[in-house]
CSV table of C-alpha atoms in Angstrom, one decimal:
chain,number,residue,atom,x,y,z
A,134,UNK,CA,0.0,0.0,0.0
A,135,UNK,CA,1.5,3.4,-1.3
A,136,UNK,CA,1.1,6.9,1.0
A,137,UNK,CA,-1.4,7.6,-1.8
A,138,UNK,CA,-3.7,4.7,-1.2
A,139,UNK,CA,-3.6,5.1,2.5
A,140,UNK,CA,-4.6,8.9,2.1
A,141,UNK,CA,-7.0,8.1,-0.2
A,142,UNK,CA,-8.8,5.4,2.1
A,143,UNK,CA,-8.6,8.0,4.8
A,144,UNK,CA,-10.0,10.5,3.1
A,145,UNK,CA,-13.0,8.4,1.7
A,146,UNK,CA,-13.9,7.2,5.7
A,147,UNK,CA,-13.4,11.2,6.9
A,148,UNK,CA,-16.3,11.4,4.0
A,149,UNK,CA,-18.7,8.6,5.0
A,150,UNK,CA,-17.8,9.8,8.7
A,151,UNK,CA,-19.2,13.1,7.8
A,152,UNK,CA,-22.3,12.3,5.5
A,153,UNK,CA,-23.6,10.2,8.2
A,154,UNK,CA,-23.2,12.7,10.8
A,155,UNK,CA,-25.0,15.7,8.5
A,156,UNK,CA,-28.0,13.0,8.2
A,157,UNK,CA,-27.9,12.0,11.9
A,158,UNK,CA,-27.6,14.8,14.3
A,159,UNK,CA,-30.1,17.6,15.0
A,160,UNK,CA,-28.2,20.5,15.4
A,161,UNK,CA,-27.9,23.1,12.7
A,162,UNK,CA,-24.1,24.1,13.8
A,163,UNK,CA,-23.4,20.0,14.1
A,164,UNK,CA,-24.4,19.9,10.2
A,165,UNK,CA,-22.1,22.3,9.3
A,166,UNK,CA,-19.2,21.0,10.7
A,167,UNK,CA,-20.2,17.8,9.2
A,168,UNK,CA,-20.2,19.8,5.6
A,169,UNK,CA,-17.0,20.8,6.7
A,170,UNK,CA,-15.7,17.7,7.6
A,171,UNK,CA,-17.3,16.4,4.0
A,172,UNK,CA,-15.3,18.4,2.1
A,173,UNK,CA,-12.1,18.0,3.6
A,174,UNK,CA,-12.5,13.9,2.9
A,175,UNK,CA,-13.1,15.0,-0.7
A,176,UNK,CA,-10.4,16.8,-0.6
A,177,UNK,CA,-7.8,14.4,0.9
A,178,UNK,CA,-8.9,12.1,-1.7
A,179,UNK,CA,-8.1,14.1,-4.7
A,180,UNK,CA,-4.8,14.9,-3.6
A,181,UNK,CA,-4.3,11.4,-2.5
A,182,UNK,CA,-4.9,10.7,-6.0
A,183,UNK,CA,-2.6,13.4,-7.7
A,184,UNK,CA,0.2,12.0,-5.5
A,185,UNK,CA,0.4,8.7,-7.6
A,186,UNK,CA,2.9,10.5,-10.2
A,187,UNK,CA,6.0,8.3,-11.5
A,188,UNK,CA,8.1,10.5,-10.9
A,189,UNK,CA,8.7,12.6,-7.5
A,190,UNK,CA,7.0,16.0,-7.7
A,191,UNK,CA,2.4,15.9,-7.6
A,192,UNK,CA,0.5,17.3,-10.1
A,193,UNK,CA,-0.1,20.9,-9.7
A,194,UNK,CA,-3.6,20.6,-11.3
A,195,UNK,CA,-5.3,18.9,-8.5
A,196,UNK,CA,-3.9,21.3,-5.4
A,197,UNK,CA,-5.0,24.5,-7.2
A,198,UNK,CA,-8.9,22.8,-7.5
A,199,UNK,CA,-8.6,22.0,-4.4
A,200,UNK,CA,-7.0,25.2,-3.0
A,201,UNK,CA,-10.5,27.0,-4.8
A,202,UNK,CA,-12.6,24.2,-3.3
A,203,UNK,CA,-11.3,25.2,0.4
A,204,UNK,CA,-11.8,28.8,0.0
A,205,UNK,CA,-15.2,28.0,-1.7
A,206,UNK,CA,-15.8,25.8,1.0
A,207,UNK,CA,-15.1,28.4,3.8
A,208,UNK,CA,-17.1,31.3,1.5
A,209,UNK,CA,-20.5,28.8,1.9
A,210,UNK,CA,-19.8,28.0,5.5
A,211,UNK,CA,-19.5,31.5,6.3
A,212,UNK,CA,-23.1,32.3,4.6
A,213,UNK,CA,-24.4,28.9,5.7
A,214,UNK,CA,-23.7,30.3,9.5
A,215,UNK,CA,-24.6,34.3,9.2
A,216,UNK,CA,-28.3,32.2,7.7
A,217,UNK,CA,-28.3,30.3,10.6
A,218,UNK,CA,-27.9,33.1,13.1
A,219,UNK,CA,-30.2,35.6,11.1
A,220,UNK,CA,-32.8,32.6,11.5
A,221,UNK,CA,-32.2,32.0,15.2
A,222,UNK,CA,-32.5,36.0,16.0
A,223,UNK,CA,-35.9,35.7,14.3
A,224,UNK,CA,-37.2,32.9,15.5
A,225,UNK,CA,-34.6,31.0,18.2
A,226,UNK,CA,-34.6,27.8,16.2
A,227,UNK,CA,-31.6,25.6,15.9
A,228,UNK,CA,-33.0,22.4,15.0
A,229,UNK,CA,-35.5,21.4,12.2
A,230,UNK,CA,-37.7,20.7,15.0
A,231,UNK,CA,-37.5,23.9,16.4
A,232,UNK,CA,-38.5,25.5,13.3
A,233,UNK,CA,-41.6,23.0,13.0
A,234,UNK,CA,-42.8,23.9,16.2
A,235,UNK,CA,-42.1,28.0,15.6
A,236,UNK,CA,-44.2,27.6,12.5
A,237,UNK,CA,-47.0,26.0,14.7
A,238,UNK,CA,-46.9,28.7,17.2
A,239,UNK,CA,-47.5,31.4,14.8
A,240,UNK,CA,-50.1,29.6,13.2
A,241,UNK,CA,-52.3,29.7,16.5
B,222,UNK,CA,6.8,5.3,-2.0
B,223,UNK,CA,6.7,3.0,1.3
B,224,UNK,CA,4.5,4.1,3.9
B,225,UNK,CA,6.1,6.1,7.1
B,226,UNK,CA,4.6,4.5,10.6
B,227,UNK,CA,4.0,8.3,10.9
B,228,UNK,CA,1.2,8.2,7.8
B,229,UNK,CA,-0.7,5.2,9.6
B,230,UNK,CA,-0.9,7.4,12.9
B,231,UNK,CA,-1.8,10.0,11.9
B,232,UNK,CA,-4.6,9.0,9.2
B,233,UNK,CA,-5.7,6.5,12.9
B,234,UNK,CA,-5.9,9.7,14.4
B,235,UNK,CA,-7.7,11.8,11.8
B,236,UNK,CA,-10.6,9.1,11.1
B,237,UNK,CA,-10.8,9.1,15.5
B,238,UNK,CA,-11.2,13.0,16.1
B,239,UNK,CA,-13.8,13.1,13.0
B,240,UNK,CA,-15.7,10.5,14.9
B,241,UNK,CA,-15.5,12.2,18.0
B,242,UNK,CA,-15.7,15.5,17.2
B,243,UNK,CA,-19.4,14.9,15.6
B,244,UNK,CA,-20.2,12.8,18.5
B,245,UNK,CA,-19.6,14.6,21.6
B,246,UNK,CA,-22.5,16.8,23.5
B,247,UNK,CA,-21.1,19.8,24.1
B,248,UNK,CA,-21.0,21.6,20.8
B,249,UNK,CA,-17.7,24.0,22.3
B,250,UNK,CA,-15.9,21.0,22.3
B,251,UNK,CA,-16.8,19.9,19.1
B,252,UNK,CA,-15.7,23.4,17.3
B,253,UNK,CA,-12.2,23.0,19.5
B,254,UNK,CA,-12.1,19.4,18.0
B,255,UNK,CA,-12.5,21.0,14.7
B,256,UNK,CA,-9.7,23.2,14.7
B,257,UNK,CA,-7.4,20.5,15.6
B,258,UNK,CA,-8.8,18.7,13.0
B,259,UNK,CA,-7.7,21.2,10.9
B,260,UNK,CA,-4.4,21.4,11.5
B,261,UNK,CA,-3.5,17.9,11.6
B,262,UNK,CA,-5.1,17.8,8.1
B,263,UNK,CA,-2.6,20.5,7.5
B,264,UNK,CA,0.4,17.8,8.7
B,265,UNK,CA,-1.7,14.9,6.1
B,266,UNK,CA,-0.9,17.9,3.6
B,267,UNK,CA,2.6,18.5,3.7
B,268,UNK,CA,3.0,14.2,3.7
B,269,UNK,CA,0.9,14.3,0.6
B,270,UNK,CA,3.8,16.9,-0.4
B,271,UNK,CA,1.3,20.0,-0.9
B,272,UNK,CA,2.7,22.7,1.4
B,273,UNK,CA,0.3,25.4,-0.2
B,274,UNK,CA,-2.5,23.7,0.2
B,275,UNK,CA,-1.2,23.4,4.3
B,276,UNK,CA,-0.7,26.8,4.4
B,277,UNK,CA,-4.4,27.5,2.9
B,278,UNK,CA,-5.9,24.8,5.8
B,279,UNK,CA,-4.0,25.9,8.3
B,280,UNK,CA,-4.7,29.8,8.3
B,281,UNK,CA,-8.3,29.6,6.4
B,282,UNK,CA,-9.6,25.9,6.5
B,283,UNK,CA,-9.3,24.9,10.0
B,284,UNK,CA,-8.5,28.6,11.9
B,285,UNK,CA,-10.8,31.0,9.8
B,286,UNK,CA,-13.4,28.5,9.6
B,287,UNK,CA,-13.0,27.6,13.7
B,288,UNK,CA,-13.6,31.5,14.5
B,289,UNK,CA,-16.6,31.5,12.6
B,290,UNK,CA,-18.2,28.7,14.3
B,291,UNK,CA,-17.2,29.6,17.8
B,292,UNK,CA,-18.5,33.5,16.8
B,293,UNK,CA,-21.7,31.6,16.0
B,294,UNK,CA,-22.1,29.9,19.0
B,295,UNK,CA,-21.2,32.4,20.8
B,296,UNK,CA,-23.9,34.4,19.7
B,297,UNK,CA,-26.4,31.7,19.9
B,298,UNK,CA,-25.8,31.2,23.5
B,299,UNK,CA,-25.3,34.6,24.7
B,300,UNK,CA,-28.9,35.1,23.8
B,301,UNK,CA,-30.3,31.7,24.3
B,302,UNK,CA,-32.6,31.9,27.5
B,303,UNK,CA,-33.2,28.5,27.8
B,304,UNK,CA,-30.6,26.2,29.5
B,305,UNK,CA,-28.9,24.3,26.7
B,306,UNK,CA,-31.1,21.2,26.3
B,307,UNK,CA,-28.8,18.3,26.1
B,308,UNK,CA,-31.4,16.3,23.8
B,309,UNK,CA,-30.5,18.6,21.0
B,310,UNK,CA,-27.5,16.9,19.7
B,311,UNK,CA,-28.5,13.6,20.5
B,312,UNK,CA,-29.1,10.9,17.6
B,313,UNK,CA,-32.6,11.0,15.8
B,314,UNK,CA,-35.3,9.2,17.5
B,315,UNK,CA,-34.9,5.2,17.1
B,316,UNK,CA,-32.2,2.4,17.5
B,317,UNK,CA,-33.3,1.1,13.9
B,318,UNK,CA,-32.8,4.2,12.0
B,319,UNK,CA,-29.3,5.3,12.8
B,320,UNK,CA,-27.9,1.4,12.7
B,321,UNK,CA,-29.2,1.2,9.3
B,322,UNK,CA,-27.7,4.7,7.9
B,323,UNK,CA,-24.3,3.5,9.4
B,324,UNK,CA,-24.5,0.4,7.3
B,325,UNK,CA,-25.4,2.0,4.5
B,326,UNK,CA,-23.3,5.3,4.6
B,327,UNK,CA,-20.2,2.0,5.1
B,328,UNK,CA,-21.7,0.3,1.9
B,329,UNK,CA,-21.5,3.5,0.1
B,330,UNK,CA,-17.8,4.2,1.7
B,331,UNK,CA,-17.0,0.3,0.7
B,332,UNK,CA,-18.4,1.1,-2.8
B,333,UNK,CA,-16.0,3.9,-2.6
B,334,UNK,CA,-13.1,2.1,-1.6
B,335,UNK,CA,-13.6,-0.5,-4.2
B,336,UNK,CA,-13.4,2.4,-7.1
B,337,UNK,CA,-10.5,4.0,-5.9
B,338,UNK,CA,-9.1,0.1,-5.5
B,339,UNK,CA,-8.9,-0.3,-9.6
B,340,UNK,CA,-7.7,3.1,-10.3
B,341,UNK,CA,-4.1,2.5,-10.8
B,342,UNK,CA,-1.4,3.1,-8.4
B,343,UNK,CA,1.1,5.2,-10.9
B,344,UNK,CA,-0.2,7.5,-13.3
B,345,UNK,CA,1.4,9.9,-16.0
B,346,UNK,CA,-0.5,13.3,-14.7
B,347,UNK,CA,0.0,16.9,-15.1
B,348,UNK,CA,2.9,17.5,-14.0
B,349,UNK,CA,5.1,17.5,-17.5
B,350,UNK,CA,2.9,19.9,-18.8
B,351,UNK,CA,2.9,22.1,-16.0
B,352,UNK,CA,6.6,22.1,-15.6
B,353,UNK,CA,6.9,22.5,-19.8
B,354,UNK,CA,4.9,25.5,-19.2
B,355,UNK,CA,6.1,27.3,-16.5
B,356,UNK,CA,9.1,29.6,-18.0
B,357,UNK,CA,6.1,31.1,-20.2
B,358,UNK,CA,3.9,31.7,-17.0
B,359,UNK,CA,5.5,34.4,-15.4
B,360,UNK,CA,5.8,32.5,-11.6
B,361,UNK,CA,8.4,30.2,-10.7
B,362,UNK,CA,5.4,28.1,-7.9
B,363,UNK,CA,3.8,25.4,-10.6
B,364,UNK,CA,0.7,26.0,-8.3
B,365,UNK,CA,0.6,29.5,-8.2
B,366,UNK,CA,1.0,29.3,-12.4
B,367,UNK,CA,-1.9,26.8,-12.1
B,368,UNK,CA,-4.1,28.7,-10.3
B,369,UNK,CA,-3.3,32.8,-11.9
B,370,UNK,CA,-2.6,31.8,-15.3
B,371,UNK,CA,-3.3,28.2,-16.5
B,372,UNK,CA,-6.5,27.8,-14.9
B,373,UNK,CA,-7.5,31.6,-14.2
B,374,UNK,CA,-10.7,31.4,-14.9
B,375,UNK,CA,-11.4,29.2,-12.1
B,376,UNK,CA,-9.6,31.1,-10.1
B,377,UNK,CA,-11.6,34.6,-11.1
B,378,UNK,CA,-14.9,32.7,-10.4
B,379,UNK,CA,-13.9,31.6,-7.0
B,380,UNK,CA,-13.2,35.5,-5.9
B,381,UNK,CA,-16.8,35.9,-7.6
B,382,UNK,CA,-18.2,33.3,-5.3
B,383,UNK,CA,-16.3,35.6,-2.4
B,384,UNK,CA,-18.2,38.9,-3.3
B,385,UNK,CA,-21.2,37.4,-3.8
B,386,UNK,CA,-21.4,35.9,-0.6
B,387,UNK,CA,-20.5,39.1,1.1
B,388,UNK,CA,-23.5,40.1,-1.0
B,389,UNK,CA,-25.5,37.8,0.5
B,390,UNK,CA,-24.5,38.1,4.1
B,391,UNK,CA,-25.3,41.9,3.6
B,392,UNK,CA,-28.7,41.3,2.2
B,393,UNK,CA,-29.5,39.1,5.6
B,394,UNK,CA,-28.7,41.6,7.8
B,395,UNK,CA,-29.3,45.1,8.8
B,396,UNK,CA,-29.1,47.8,6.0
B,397,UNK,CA,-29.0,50.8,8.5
B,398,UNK,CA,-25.5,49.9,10.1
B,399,UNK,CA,-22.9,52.4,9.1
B,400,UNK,CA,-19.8,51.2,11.6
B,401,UNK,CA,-19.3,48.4,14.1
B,402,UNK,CA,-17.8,49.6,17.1
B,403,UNK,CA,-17.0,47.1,20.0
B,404,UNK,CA,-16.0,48.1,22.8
B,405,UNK,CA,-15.4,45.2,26.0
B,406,UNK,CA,-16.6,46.6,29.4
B,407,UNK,CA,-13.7,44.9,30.7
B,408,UNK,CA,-10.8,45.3,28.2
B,409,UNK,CA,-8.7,41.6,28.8
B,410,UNK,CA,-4.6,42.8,28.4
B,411,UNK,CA,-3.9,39.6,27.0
B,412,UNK,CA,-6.1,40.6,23.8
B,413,UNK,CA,-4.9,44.0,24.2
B,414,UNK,CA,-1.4,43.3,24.2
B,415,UNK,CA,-1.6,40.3,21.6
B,416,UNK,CA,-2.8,43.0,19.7
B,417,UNK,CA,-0.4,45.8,19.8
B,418,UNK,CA,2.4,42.9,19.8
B,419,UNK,CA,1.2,41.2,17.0
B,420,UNK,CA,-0.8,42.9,14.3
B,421,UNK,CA,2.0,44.5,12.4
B,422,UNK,CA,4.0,41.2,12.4
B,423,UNK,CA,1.0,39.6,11.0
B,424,UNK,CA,0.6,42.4,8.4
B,425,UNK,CA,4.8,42.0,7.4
B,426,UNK,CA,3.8,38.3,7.4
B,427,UNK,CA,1.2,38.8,5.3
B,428,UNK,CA,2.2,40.8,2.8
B,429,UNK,CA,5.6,38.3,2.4
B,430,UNK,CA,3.4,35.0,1.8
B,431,UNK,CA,1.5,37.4,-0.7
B,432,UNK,CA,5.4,38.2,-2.2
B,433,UNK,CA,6.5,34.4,-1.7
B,434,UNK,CA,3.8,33.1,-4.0
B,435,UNK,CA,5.9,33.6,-7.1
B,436,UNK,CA,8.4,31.6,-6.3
B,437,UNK,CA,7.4,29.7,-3.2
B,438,UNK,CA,4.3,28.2,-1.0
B,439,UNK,CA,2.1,31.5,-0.4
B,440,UNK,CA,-0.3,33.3,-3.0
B,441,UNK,CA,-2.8,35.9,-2.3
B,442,UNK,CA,-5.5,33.6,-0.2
B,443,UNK,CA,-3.3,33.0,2.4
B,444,UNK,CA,-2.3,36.6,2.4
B,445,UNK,CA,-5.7,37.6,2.8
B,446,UNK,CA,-6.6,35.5,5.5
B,447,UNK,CA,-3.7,36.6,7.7
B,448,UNK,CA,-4.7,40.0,7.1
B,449,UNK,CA,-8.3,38.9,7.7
B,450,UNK,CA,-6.7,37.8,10.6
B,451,UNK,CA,-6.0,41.5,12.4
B,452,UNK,CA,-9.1,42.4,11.2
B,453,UNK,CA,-11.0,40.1,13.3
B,454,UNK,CA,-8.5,40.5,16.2
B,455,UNK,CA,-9.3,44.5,15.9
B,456,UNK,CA,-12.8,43.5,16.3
B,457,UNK,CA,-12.3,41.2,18.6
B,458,UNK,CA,-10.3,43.4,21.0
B,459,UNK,CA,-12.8,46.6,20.5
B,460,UNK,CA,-12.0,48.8,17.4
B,461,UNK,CA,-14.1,50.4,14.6
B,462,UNK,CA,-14.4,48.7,11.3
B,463,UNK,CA,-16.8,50.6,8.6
B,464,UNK,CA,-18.4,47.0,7.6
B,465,UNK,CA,-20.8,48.3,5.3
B,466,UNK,CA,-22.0,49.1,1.6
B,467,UNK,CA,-23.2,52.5,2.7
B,468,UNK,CA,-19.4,53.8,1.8
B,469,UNK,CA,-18.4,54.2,-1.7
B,470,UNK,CA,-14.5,53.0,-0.1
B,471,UNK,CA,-15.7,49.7,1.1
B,472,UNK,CA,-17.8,48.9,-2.1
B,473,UNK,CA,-14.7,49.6,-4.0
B,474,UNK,CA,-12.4,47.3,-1.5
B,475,UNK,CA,-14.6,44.6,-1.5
B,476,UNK,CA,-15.5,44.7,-5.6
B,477,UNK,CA,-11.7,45.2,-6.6
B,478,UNK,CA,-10.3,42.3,-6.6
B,479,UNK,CA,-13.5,40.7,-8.8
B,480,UNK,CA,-12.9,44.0,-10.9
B,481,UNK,CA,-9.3,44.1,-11.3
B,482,UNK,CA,-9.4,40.5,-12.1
B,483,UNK,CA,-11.9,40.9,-15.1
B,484,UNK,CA,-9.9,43.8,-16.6
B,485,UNK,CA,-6.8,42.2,-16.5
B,486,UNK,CA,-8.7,39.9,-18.6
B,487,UNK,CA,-10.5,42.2,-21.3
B,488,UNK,CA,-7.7,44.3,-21.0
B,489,UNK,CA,-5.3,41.0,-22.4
B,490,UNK,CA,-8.2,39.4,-24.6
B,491,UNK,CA,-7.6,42.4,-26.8
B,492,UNK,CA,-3.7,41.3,-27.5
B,493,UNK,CA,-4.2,37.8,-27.6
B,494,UNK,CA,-7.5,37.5,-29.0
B,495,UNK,CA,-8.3,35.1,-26.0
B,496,UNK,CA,-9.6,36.2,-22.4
B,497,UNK,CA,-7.5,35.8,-19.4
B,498,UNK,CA,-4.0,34.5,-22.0
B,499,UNK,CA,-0.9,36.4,-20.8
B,500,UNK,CA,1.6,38.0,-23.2
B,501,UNK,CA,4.2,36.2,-21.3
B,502,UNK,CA,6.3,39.1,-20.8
B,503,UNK,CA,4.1,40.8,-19.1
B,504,UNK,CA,2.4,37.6,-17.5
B,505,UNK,CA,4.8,38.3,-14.0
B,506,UNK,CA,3.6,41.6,-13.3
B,507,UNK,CA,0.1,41.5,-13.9
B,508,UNK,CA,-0.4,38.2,-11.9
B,509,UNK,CA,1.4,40.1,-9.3
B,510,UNK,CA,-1.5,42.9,-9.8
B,511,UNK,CA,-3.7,40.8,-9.6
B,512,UNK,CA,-2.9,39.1,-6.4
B,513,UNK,CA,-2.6,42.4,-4.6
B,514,UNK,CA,-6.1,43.7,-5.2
B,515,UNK,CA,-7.1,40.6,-4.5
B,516,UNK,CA,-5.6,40.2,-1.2
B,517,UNK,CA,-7.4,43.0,-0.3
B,518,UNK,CA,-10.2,42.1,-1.4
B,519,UNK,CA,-10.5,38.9,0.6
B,520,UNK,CA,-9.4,40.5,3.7
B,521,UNK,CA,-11.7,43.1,3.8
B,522,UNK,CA,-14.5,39.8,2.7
B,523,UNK,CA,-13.3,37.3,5.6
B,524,UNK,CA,-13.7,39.9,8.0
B,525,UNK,CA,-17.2,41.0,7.3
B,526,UNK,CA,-17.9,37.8,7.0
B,527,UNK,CA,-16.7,36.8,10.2
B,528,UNK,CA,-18.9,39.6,11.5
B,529,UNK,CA,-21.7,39.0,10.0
B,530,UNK,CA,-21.5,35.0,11.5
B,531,UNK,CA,-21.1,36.5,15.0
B,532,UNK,CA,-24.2,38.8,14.9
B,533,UNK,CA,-22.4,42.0,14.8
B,534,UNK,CA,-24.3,43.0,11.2
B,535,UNK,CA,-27.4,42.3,13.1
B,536,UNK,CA,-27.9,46.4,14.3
B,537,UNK,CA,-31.1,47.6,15.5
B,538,UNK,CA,-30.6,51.0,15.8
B,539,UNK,CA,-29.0,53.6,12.9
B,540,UNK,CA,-25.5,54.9,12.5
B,541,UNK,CA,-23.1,53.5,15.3
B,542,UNK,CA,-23.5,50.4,16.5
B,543,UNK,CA,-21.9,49.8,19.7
B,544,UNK,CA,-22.1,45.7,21.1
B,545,UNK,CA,-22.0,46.7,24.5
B,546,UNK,CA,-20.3,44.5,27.0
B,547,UNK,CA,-19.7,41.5,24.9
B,548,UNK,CA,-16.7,39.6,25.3
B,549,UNK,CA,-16.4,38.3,22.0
């Protein structure tokens, strides 16, 4: 097993780790750090995979997508988090369930 | 390339804090958890020999992003009334449901694994024709040529993506807010002193990674986000920062590096007949251009953005807003 390979493994469990805790867990800040945490396995993978070069140096291509992705992925985290505390200071929700049950309120 | 004992360690240790750091209750420690996340990603980085791509975890990805969340809960709880309920975080009603989305989620990661199984383990990539390149490029960092003049465009979308999200984190909040001013009721001298100490250090850092991208790790991100940096110290440590579109100056700081980078590209498309192609003669200085106005530009973005995750856009009353008394 190369470095690559055992980057690349990493990388795809980091994933998985992370798309199973954005479905499981309530909180609206937990999501986001499992987006976070999404991306970065992504990540890890594609440079895990530009590493496999005969030769010594990586391929350039790969670390400038993903230098874009991270700052892309720090841009939508940002906005994802000034949405999430413009909808708590209207309506205190931080859960899916708390937004349900705000709705219901102002129904009545 | 054999496999260092270090690599197995530290990839053990990765896969261990990601588990934990979704898992445990307290939502402070999870955010810490993060950021060390973070940085030990920055450590898989420079084994996976990509010590730009470190430097762009280490001061945006896992720091930058860390302030944002711990500015968000900080804001969340400060005005939270209710003791924090501990059910919140815990797993979705039943037993059945979460045991079968872990076996799926691992059928989908085995799926995965099988895929990246057959790819093979030595390829012919970019590399040549990066390297081939590079003398016409105008940098001597085969990433920096990448990302200013090979692939440009991507780059020029990606501080489009910036603006408009400043956009949109403007458009959420307030429109009446000219300048934030905080100001701590009890001033802490460690954040005082940090800052006097520190800020023009980080601003001569700064301003070197933005030099050292030519010809080394560095580039105009990372440049940014260390000057983002003293920004969100200066807020943090009570200072005045005119956050806002009311003022023809900031519109023009936070649009120039979007601007400058279209120009450039007109401005070119006329010689070459293509948008965003070089002359090469002149391809050093205008990526240098290029990366300065864009450094700017993504300071000034981070740190609204980082105010505008913390509450501070969220003004009630006209002109000055002062956040009274809050330790940020």
């Amino acid at each position: 097993m190369t470095s690559a390979t055992l980057y690349a493994l990493t990388g795809i469990i980091i994933f998985i780790l992370g798309l199973r805790g954005l479905i499981i867990y309530e909180h609206f800040l937990r999501k986001v750090i499992a987006i976070n945490v999404m991306g970065t396995g992504i990540f890890m993978f594609l440079i895990a995979m530009a590493d496999r070069n005969t030769g010594a140096a990586p391929d350039p291509v790969p670390h400038a997508m993903v230098l874009t992705g991270i700052v892309v992925a720090v841009s939508a985290t940002a906005f994802i988090l000034a949405l999430i505390v413009r909808l708590y200071d209207a309506t205190g929700a931080v859960t899916f369930e708390d937004i349900y049950q705000h709705a219901k309120d102002e129904e009545q | 390339m054999y496999v260092d004992y270090f690599d197995y360690v530290l990839a053990l240790i990765l896969i261990f804090l990601t588990w934990q750091m979704l898992r445990v209750k307290d939502l402070l420690t999870s955010i810490v958890l993060f950021i060390i996340f973070g940085m030990l990603i920055a450590l898989a980085w420079m084994q996976l020999k990509a010590p730009d791509i470190a430097l762009v975890e280490a001061v945006i990805g896992s720091a930058l992003t860390g302030v944002l969340f711990l500015g968000a809960l900080g804001y969340i709880e400060s005005k939270s009334q209710v003791v924090y309920v501990e059910k919140k975080n815990v797993l979705i009603t039943s037993r059945v449901y979460t045991i079968s989305l872990t076996i799926l989620t691992a059928f989908l990661g085995f799926i995965l694994f099988l895929t990246m199984w057959k790819l093979p383990e030595q390829q012919v990539g970019l590399h040549h024709h990066a390297m081939s390149a590079l003398p016409e490029s105008g940098v001597k960092n085969p990433v920096t040529a990448v990302i200013l003049n090979f692939r440009g465009y991507d780059t020029l979308l990606e501080i489009g993506v910036l603006l408009l999200v400043v956009i949109a984190v403007f458009a959420l909040n307030a429109t009446r807010l000219v300048i934030i001013n905080t100001s701590l009721k009890r001033k802490s001298r460690i954040l005082a002193a940090f800052l006097y100490l520190l800020s023009p250090l980080m601003v001569l850092v700064g301003f070197y990674m933005l030099w050292a991208g030519g010809h080394a790790p560095g580039g105009a991100f990372q440049a940014g986000a260390m000057l983002a940096g003293v920004g969100i110290l200066m807020l943090m440590g009570g200072g005045s920062l005119p956050l806002s579109m009311k003022f023809r100056v900031m519109r023009f700081i936070y649009a120039i590096g979007f601007a400058s980078f279209i120009c450039v590209g007109i401005l070119v498309g006329n010689e070459t007949r293509h948008f965003l192609q070089y002359p090469p003669s002149l391809a050093k200085y205008l990526i240098f251009m290029i990366e300065i106005f864009a450094t700017i530009s993504i300071a000034a973005t981070l740190v609204t953005l980082f105010a505008g995750c913390t509450g501070l856009l969220l003004a009630q009353e006209d002109h000055v807003v002062k956040v009274k008394g809050k330790s940020l």
